[in-house]
Amino acid sequence: MEYIIIGFLWLSILLYLVLGGADFGAGIIELFTSKRHRYRTRSTAYHAIGPIWEANHMWLIIAVVILFVGFPVIYSTMSVYLHIPLVAMLLGITARGTAFVFRNYDAVIDNMQRVYNRIFLLSSFITPLFLGMIAGGVIAGKINLETNDFLSAYVWPWFNWFSLTIGLFTVALCGFLASVYLIGEAPPGDDRNSFIRKAKQWNVIAVFCGALVFIASIVESVPLMQWIFGNPVGATAVIAASISLLALWLLISKGKTVVPRILAGFQASMILLAVSYAHFPNFVILSNGQHLSLFEHQAPAATMTALAWALIIGSLFILPSLFYLYYSFQKDRHKGSFVEH
């Protein structure tokens, strides 16, 4: 049963990175689009994510529930020592969702729409930034369970060059995923060509930020290079991601829309696999060389069994409904109207 639960945990993290990341990326793209073209970008993104933006957070909720129920020691350690970036991320999610609703559905059209826009765009950037910094804090090996110093316990584990570069890489990856996805949502012509250019630009930015992650790992003494290239699975994942990236560039240059989305998601999965495989089943790396393991720090067997069955049965109801939600709104993605504010 533990492997079923771990599989659901890994899959929920991946789907939140891919689907939620594309959601955040829509706001990131708009943030870095010139004011002259921002409305057209906003309109395309609105019709793409408007019907399903809140459903993407389901994957984050599933991951949190799995950690809370199945791995309480890991959950409590992260909640205590990474509580600052966790709160910042949750505030970003709340502010972004609130601003998204009010900027599009507020009954009164006034200058507040500008405020809603700024909140939406900034929170779209801040939320994945802190999400990446949390990931960095989990694997950087800087969480010290024995320290009594506030900065050493609650700030330095996530506020360091390694975690910061992972945060920036996450932001760039979200922008890349969103731009690839929105190519197929934009009408043919200048709008679609614009998103093709954005996809290539954000891909270059993501590669640059990825290089910064490796540099920061050397500075912070994190064995990232060994994790990724020190085993055949990690090395194969990197090679597969690189080859698929070349194919993606070729396909989007030809105006293809469906396969590039699959390849972009595949690349995100290969990145996650390469990083997570080397120290599996360890989930949290501590400063003293120890770790919190998905095998050693589980809930009682009865709890794990109940959780596994809950995930299996729940997926039978949730997944078909979710796929139908995506399908039903995809049919009408170019219908409707958008009011410029």
Tab-separated table of N, CA and C in Angstrom, residues 161-264:
chain	number	residue	atom	x	y	z
A	161	TRP	N	20.965	30.729	-1.756
A	161	TRP	CA	21.104	30.841	-3.211
A	161	TRP	C	20.513	29.644	-3.936
A	162	PHE	N	20.686	28.449	-3.363
A	162	PHE	CA	20.181	27.251	-4.015
A	162	PHE	C	18.657	27.285	-4.106
A	163	SER	N	17.995	27.563	-3.010
A	163	SER	CA	16.531	27.611	-3.006
A	163	SER	C	16.009	28.750	-3.871
A	164	LEU	N	16.700	29.893	-3.844
A	164	LEU	CA	16.262	31.028	-4.651
A	164	LEU	C	16.329	30.707	-6.141
A	165	THR	N	17.406	30.062	-6.570
A	165	THR	CA	17.516	29.730	-7.995
A	165	THR	C	16.483	28.679	-8.403
A	166	ILE	N	16.170	27.749	-7.497
A	166	ILE	CA	15.106	26.799	-7.802
A	166	ILE	C	13.771	27.540	-7.928
A	167	GLY	N	13.553	28.550	-7.074
A	167	GLY	CA	12.335	29.356	-7.189
A	167	GLY	C	12.257	30.063	-8.529
A	168	LEU	N	13.357	30.657	-8.966
A	168	LEU	CA	13.373	31.343	-10.258
A	168	LEU	C	13.191	30.349	-11.403
A	169	PHE	N	13.795	29.171	-11.269
A	169	PHE	CA	13.620	28.138	-12.293
A	169	PHE	C	12.154	27.697	-12.366
A	170	THR	N	11.498	27.578	-11.227
A	170	THR	CA	10.080	27.213	-11.200
A	170	THR	C	9.234	28.269	-11.895
A	171	VAL	N	9.530	29.535	-11.651
A	171	VAL	CA	8.814	30.626	-12.318
A	171	VAL	C	8.997	30.527	-13.830
A	172	ALA	N	10.239	30.333	-14.263
A	172	ALA	CA	10.514	30.236	-15.700
A	172	ALA	C	9.834	29.017	-16.310
A	173	LEU	N	9.844	27.900	-15.586
A	173	LEU	CA	9.186	26.688	-16.086
A	173	LEU	C	7.688	26.903	-16.231
A	174	CYS	N	7.078	27.621	-15.284
A	174	CYS	CA	5.647	27.927	-15.377
A	174	CYS	C	5.359	28.790	-16.598
A	175	GLY	N	6.204	29.797	-16.834
A	175	GLY	CA	6.020	30.629	-18.014
A	175	GLY	C	6.156	29.835	-19.298
A	176	PHE	N	7.094	28.894	-19.322
A	176	PHE	CA	7.291	28.048	-20.496
A	176	PHE	C	6.091	27.138	-20.724
A	177	LEU	N	5.610	26.470	-19.673
A	177	LEU	CA	4.462	25.581	-19.794
A	177	LEU	C	3.226	26.344	-20.276
A	178	ALA	N	3.002	27.521	-19.716
A	178	ALA	CA	1.824	28.298	-20.095
A	178	ALA	C	1.887	28.749	-21.544
A	179	SER	N	3.053	29.215	-21.970
A	179	SER	CA	3.171	29.702	-23.344
A	179	SER	C	2.989	28.581	-24.354
A	180	VAL	N	3.510	27.377	-24.049
A	180	VAL	CA	3.310	26.235	-24.944
A	180	VAL	C	1.834	25.855	-24.992
A	181	TYR	N	1.196	25.840	-23.842
A	181	TYR	CA	-0.224	25.485	-23.784
A	181	TYR	C	-1.081	26.511	-24.534
A	182	LEU	N	-0.758	27.787	-24.386
A	182	LEU	CA	-1.596	28.843	-24.962
A	182	LEU	C	-1.409	28.985	-26.468
A	183	ILE	N	-0.392	28.349	-27.038
A	183	ILE	CA	-0.259	28.376	-28.497
A	183	ILE	C	-1.517	27.823	-29.144
A	184	GLY	N	-2.023	26.731	-28.599
A	184	GLY	CA	-3.224	26.110	-29.159
A	184	GLY	C	-4.509	26.829	-28.812
A	185	GLU	N	-4.456	27.732	-27.817
A	185	GLU	CA	-5.649	28.481	-27.430
A	185	GLU	C	-5.784	29.777	-28.214
A	186	ALA	N	-4.679	30.265	-28.756
A	186	ALA	CA	-4.708	31.527	-29.495
A	186	ALA	C	-5.176	31.300	-30.923
A	187	PRO	N	-5.920	32.246	-31.486
A	187	PRO	CA	-6.351	32.111	-32.874
A	187	PRO	C	-5.150	32.173	-33.820
A	188	PRO	N	-5.217	31.457	-34.948
A	188	PRO	CA	-4.097	31.482	-35.900
A	188	PRO	C	-3.784	32.904	-36.363
A	189	GLY	N	-2.522	33.146	-36.617
A	189	GLY	CA	-2.108	34.473	-37.063
A	189	GLY	C	-1.120	35.080	-36.092
A	190	ASP	N	-1.207	36.391	-35.925
A	190	ASP	CA	-0.247	37.107	-35.093
A	190	ASP	C	-0.291	36.654	-33.635
A	191	ASP	N	-1.500	36.399	-33.115
A	191	ASP	CA	-1.604	35.987	-31.712
A	191	ASP	C	-0.890	34.663	-31.471
A	192	ARG	N	-1.105	33.701	-32.336
A	192	ARG	CA	-0.453	32.404	-32.166
A	192	ARG	C	1.053	32.524	-32.340
A	193	ASN	N	1.482	33.313	-33.311
A	193	ASN	CA	2.917	33.516	-33.514
A	193	ASN	C	3.553	34.183	-32.293
A	194	SER	N	2.787	35.050	-31.642
A	194	SER	CA	3.286	35.712	-30.443
A	194	SER	C	3.559	34.699	-29.338
A	195	PHE	N	2.660	33.751	-29.150
A	195	PHE	CA	2.863	32.747	-28.114
A	195	PHE	C	3.968	31.763	-28.495
A	196	ILE	N	4.171	31.528	-29.781
A	196	ILE	CA	5.302	30.700	-30.211
A	196	ILE	C	6.615	31.371	-29.819
A	197	ARG	N	6.692	32.685	-30.038
A	197	ARG	CA	7.894	33.426	-29.633
A	197	ARG	C	8.064	33.393	-28.122
A	198	LYS	N	6.949	33.550	-27.391
A	198	LYS	CA	7.022	33.520	-25.934
A	198	LYS	C	7.500	32.159	-25.440
A	199	ALA	N	7.031	31.079	-26.077
A	199	ALA	CA	7.440	29.741	-25.670
A	199	ALA	C	8.953	29.571	-25.819
A	200	LYS	N	9.496	30.049	-26.918
A	200	LYS	CA	10.937	29.941	-27.138
A	200	LYS	C	11.706	30.809	-26.152
A	201	GLN	N	11.192	32.024	-25.898
A	201	GLN	CA	11.871	32.922	-24.964
A	201	GLN	C	11.890	32.348	-23.552
A	202	TRP	N	10.740	31.842	-23.107
A	202	TRP	CA	10.675	31.293	-21.754
A	202	TRP	C	11.462	30.002	-21.641
A	203	ASN	N	11.593	29.282	-22.724
A	203	ASN	CA	12.425	28.091	-22.704
A	203	ASN	C	13.889	28.460	-22.485
A	204	VAL	N	14.336	29.488	-23.169
A	204	VAL	CA	15.710	29.961	-22.996
A	204	VAL	C	15.925	30.438	-21.558
A	205	ILE	N	14.944	31.165	-21.029
A	205	ILE	CA	15.042	31.645	-19.646
A	205	ILE	C	15.096	30.477	-18.671
A	206	ALA	N	14.280	29.439	-18.931
A	206	ALA	CA	14.265	28.273	-18.047
A	206	ALA	C	15.613	27.549	-18.069
A	207	VAL	N	16.205	27.421	-19.247
A	207	VAL	CA	17.518	26.767	-19.351
A	207	VAL	C	18.566	27.585	-18.595
A	208	PHE	N	18.507	28.901	-18.732
A	208	PHE	CA	19.446	29.776	-18.022
A	208	PHE	C	19.282	29.639	-16.509
A	209	CYS	N	18.031	29.652	-16.037
A	209	CYS	CA	17.775	29.510	-14.598
A	209	CYS	C	18.195	28.126	-14.111
A	210	GLY	N	18.030	27.109	-14.965
A	210	GLY	CA	18.497	25.772	-14.609
A	210	GLY	C	20.002	25.740	-14.411
A	211	ALA	N	20.723	26.464	-15.267
A	211	ALA	CA	22.176	26.547	-15.107
A	211	ALA	C	22.535	27.244	-13.795
A	212	LEU	N	21.763	28.261	-13.432
A	212	LEU	CA	21.996	28.945	-12.159
A	212	LEU	C	21.787	28.011	-10.978
A	213	VAL	N	20.826	27.095	-11.098
A	213	VAL	CA	20.591	26.118	-10.031
A	213	VAL	C	21.830	25.264	-9.801
A	214	PHE	N	22.453	24.802	-10.877
A	214	PHE	CA	23.649	23.975	-10.745
A	214	PHE	C	24.802	24.774	-10.145
A	215	ILE	N	24.936	26.028	-10.547
A	215	ILE	CA	25.996	26.872	-9.978
A	215	ILE	C	25.751	27.082	-8.488
A	216	ALA	N	24.498	27.387	-8.133
A	216	ALA	CA	24.170	27.607	-6.728
A	216	ALA	C	24.350	26.341	-5.900
A	217	SER	N	24.083	25.187	-6.485
A	217	SER	CA	24.269	23.927	-5.746
A	217	SER	C	25.741	23.720	-5.386
A	218	ILE	N	26.644	24.155	-6.258
A	218	ILE	CA	28.076	24.062	-5.960
A	218	ILE	C	28.439	25.030	-4.840
A	219	VAL	N	27.908	26.242	-4.912
A	219	VAL	CA	28.180	27.254	-3.886
A	219	VAL	C	27.661	26.809	-2.529
A	220	GLU	N	26.464	26.195	-2.506
A	220	GLU	CA	25.827	25.789	-1.252
A	220	GLU	C	26.156	24.348	-0.854
A	221	SER	N	27.056	23.706	-1.586
A	221	SER	CA	27.492	22.330	-1.286
A	221	SER	C	26.336	21.329	-1.302
A	222	VAL	N	25.461	21.489	-2.265
A	222	VAL	CA	24.365	20.541	-2.465
A	222	VAL	C	24.767	19.618	-3.611
A	223	PRO	N	24.781	18.304	-3.403
A	223	PRO	CA	25.281	17.378	-4.437
A	223	PRO	C	24.277	17.148	-5.574
A	224	LEU	N	23.787	18.207	-6.156
A	224	LEU	CA	22.779	18.085	-7.205
A	224	LEU	C	23.329	17.373	-8.431
A	225	MET	N	24.548	17.702	-8.816
A	225	MET	CA	25.153	17.069	-9.983
A	225	MET	C	25.246	15.554	-9.793
A	226	GLN	N	25.627	15.144	-8.606
A	226	GLN	CA	25.728	13.717	-8.329
A	226	GLN	C	24.349	13.061	-8.322
A	227	TRP	N	23.355	13.751	-7.756
A	227	TRP	CA	21.995	13.208	-7.731
A	227	TRP	C	21.489	12.912	-9.136
A	228	ILE	N	21.724	13.855	-10.040
A	228	ILE	CA	21.135	13.746	-11.367
A	228	ILE	C	21.948	12.840	-12.293
A	229	PHE	N	23.268	13.038	-12.295
A	229	PHE	CA	24.101	12.311	-13.249
A	229	PHE	C	24.826	11.115	-12.631
A	230	GLY	N	24.615	10.878	-11.355
A	230	GLY	CA	25.298	9.776	-10.697
A	230	GLY	C	24.570	8.461	-10.762
A	231	ASN	N	23.474	8.405	-11.488
A	231	ASN	CA	22.741	7.145	-11.641
A	231	ASN	C	22.144	7.105	-13.046
A	232	PRO	N	21.896	5.924	-13.587
A	232	PRO	CA	21.417	5.819	-14.974
A	232	PRO	C	20.026	6.398	-15.174
A	233	VAL	N	19.181	6.357	-14.150
A	233	VAL	CA	17.815	6.881	-14.298
A	233	VAL	C	17.841	8.397	-14.459
A	234	GLY	N	18.592	9.078	-13.590
A	234	GLY	CA	18.680	10.531	-13.686
A	234	GLY	C	19.311	10.981	-14.992
A	235	ALA	N	20.393	10.335	-15.383
A	235	ALA	CA	21.060	10.706	-16.636
A	235	ALA	C	20.152	10.464	-17.835
A	236	THR	N	19.441	9.344	-17.824
A	236	THR	CA	18.512	9.047	-18.926
A	236	THR	C	17.382	10.061	-18.984
A	237	ALA	N	16.893	10.469	-17.814
A	237	ALA	CA	15.814	11.457	-17.767
A	237	ALA	C	16.261	12.786	-18.362
A	238	VAL	N	17.493	13.195	-18.054
A	238	VAL	CA	18.007	14.455	-18.597
A	238	VAL	C	18.175	14.358	-20.110
A	239	ILE	N	18.704	13.236	-20.577
A	239	ILE	CA	18.880	13.050	-22.022
A	239	ILE	C	17.527	13.056	-22.726
A	240	ALA	N	16.542	12.355	-22.154
A	240	ALA	CA	15.208	12.303	-22.756
A	240	ALA	C	14.576	13.686	-22.795
A	241	ALA	N	14.747	14.458	-21.723
A	241	ALA	CA	14.199	15.815	-21.688
A	241	ALA	C	14.859	16.697	-22.745
A	242	SER	N	16.156	16.543	-22.931
A	242	SER	CA	16.880	17.352	-23.919
A	242	SER	C	16.436	17.019	-25.339
A	243	ILE	N	16.297	15.717	-25.635
A	243	ILE	CA	15.864	15.311	-26.975
A	243	ILE	C	14.443	15.796	-27.252
A	244	SER	N	13.563	15.650	-26.255
A	244	SER	CA	12.180	16.100	-26.446
A	244	SER	C	12.103	17.609	-26.601
A	245	LEU	N	13.058	18.324	-25.995
A	245	LEU	CA	13.075	19.777	-26.134
A	245	LEU	C	13.372	20.183	-27.572
A	246	LEU	N	14.304	19.492	-28.195
A	246	LEU	CA	14.604	19.782	-29.598
A	246	LEU	C	13.393	19.501	-30.479
A	247	ALA	N	12.704	18.399	-30.196
A	247	ALA	CA	11.495	18.070	-30.957
A	247	ALA	C	10.409	19.117	-30.743
A	248	LEU	N	10.304	19.613	-29.511
A	248	LEU	CA	9.280	20.620	-29.204
A	248	LEU	C	9.532	21.909	-29.989
A	249	TRP	N	10.793	22.351	-30.036
A	249	TRP	CA	11.120	23.560	-30.795
A	249	TRP	C	10.738	23.393	-32.270
A	250	LEU	N	11.029	22.236	-32.819
A	250	LEU	CA	10.723	21.989	-34.219
A	250	LEU	C	9.218	22.017	-34.462
A	251	LEU	N	8.455	21.405	-33.550
A	251	LEU	CA	7.013	21.301	-33.732
A	251	LEU	C	6.314	22.645	-33.550
A	252	ILE	N	6.720	23.420	-32.547
A	252	ILE	CA	6.054	24.716	-32.363
A	252	ILE	C	6.428	25.685	-33.480
A	253	SER	N	7.629	25.530	-34.051
A	253	SER	CA	8.009	26.365	-35.194
A	253	SER	C	7.123	26.078	-36.399
A	254	LYS	N	6.617	24.846	-36.470
A	254	LYS	CA	5.709	24.462	-37.549
A	254	LYS	C	4.243	24.745	-37.206
A	255	GLY	N	4.007	25.312	-36.033
A	255	GLY	CA	2.650	25.662	-35.654
A	255	GLY	C	1.850	24.530	-35.044
A	256	LYS	N	2.499	23.420	-34.654
A	256	LYS	CA	1.791	22.316	-34.028
A	256	LYS	C	1.369	22.710	-32.614
A	257	THR	N	0.269	22.142	-32.137
A	257	THR	CA	-0.262	22.560	-30.839
A	257	THR	C	-0.427	21.429	-29.827
A	258	VAL	N	-0.793	20.246	-30.273
A	258	VAL	CA	-1.122	19.167	-29.339
A	258	VAL	C	0.125	18.468	-28.812
A	259	VAL	N	0.969	17.990	-29.702
A	259	VAL	CA	2.168	17.251	-29.290
A	259	VAL	C	3.101	18.109	-28.442
A	260	PRO	N	3.317	19.404	-28.762
A	260	PRO	CA	4.174	20.218	-27.886
A	260	PRO	C	3.695	20.271	-26.445
A	261	ARG	N	2.390	20.249	-26.222
A	261	ARG	CA	1.886	20.235	-24.843
A	261	ARG	C	2.322	18.960	-24.136
A	262	ILE	N	2.224	17.849	-24.832
A	262	ILE	CA	2.627	16.565	-24.249
A	262	ILE	C	4.122	16.572	-23.948
A	263	LEU	N	4.910	17.107	-24.878
A	263	LEU	CA	6.357	17.146	-24.687
A	263	LEU	C	6.746	18.065	-23.535
A	264	ALA	N	6.050	19.186	-23.389
A	264	ALA	CA	6.345	20.108	-22.283
A	264	ALA	C	6.063	19.433	-20.941
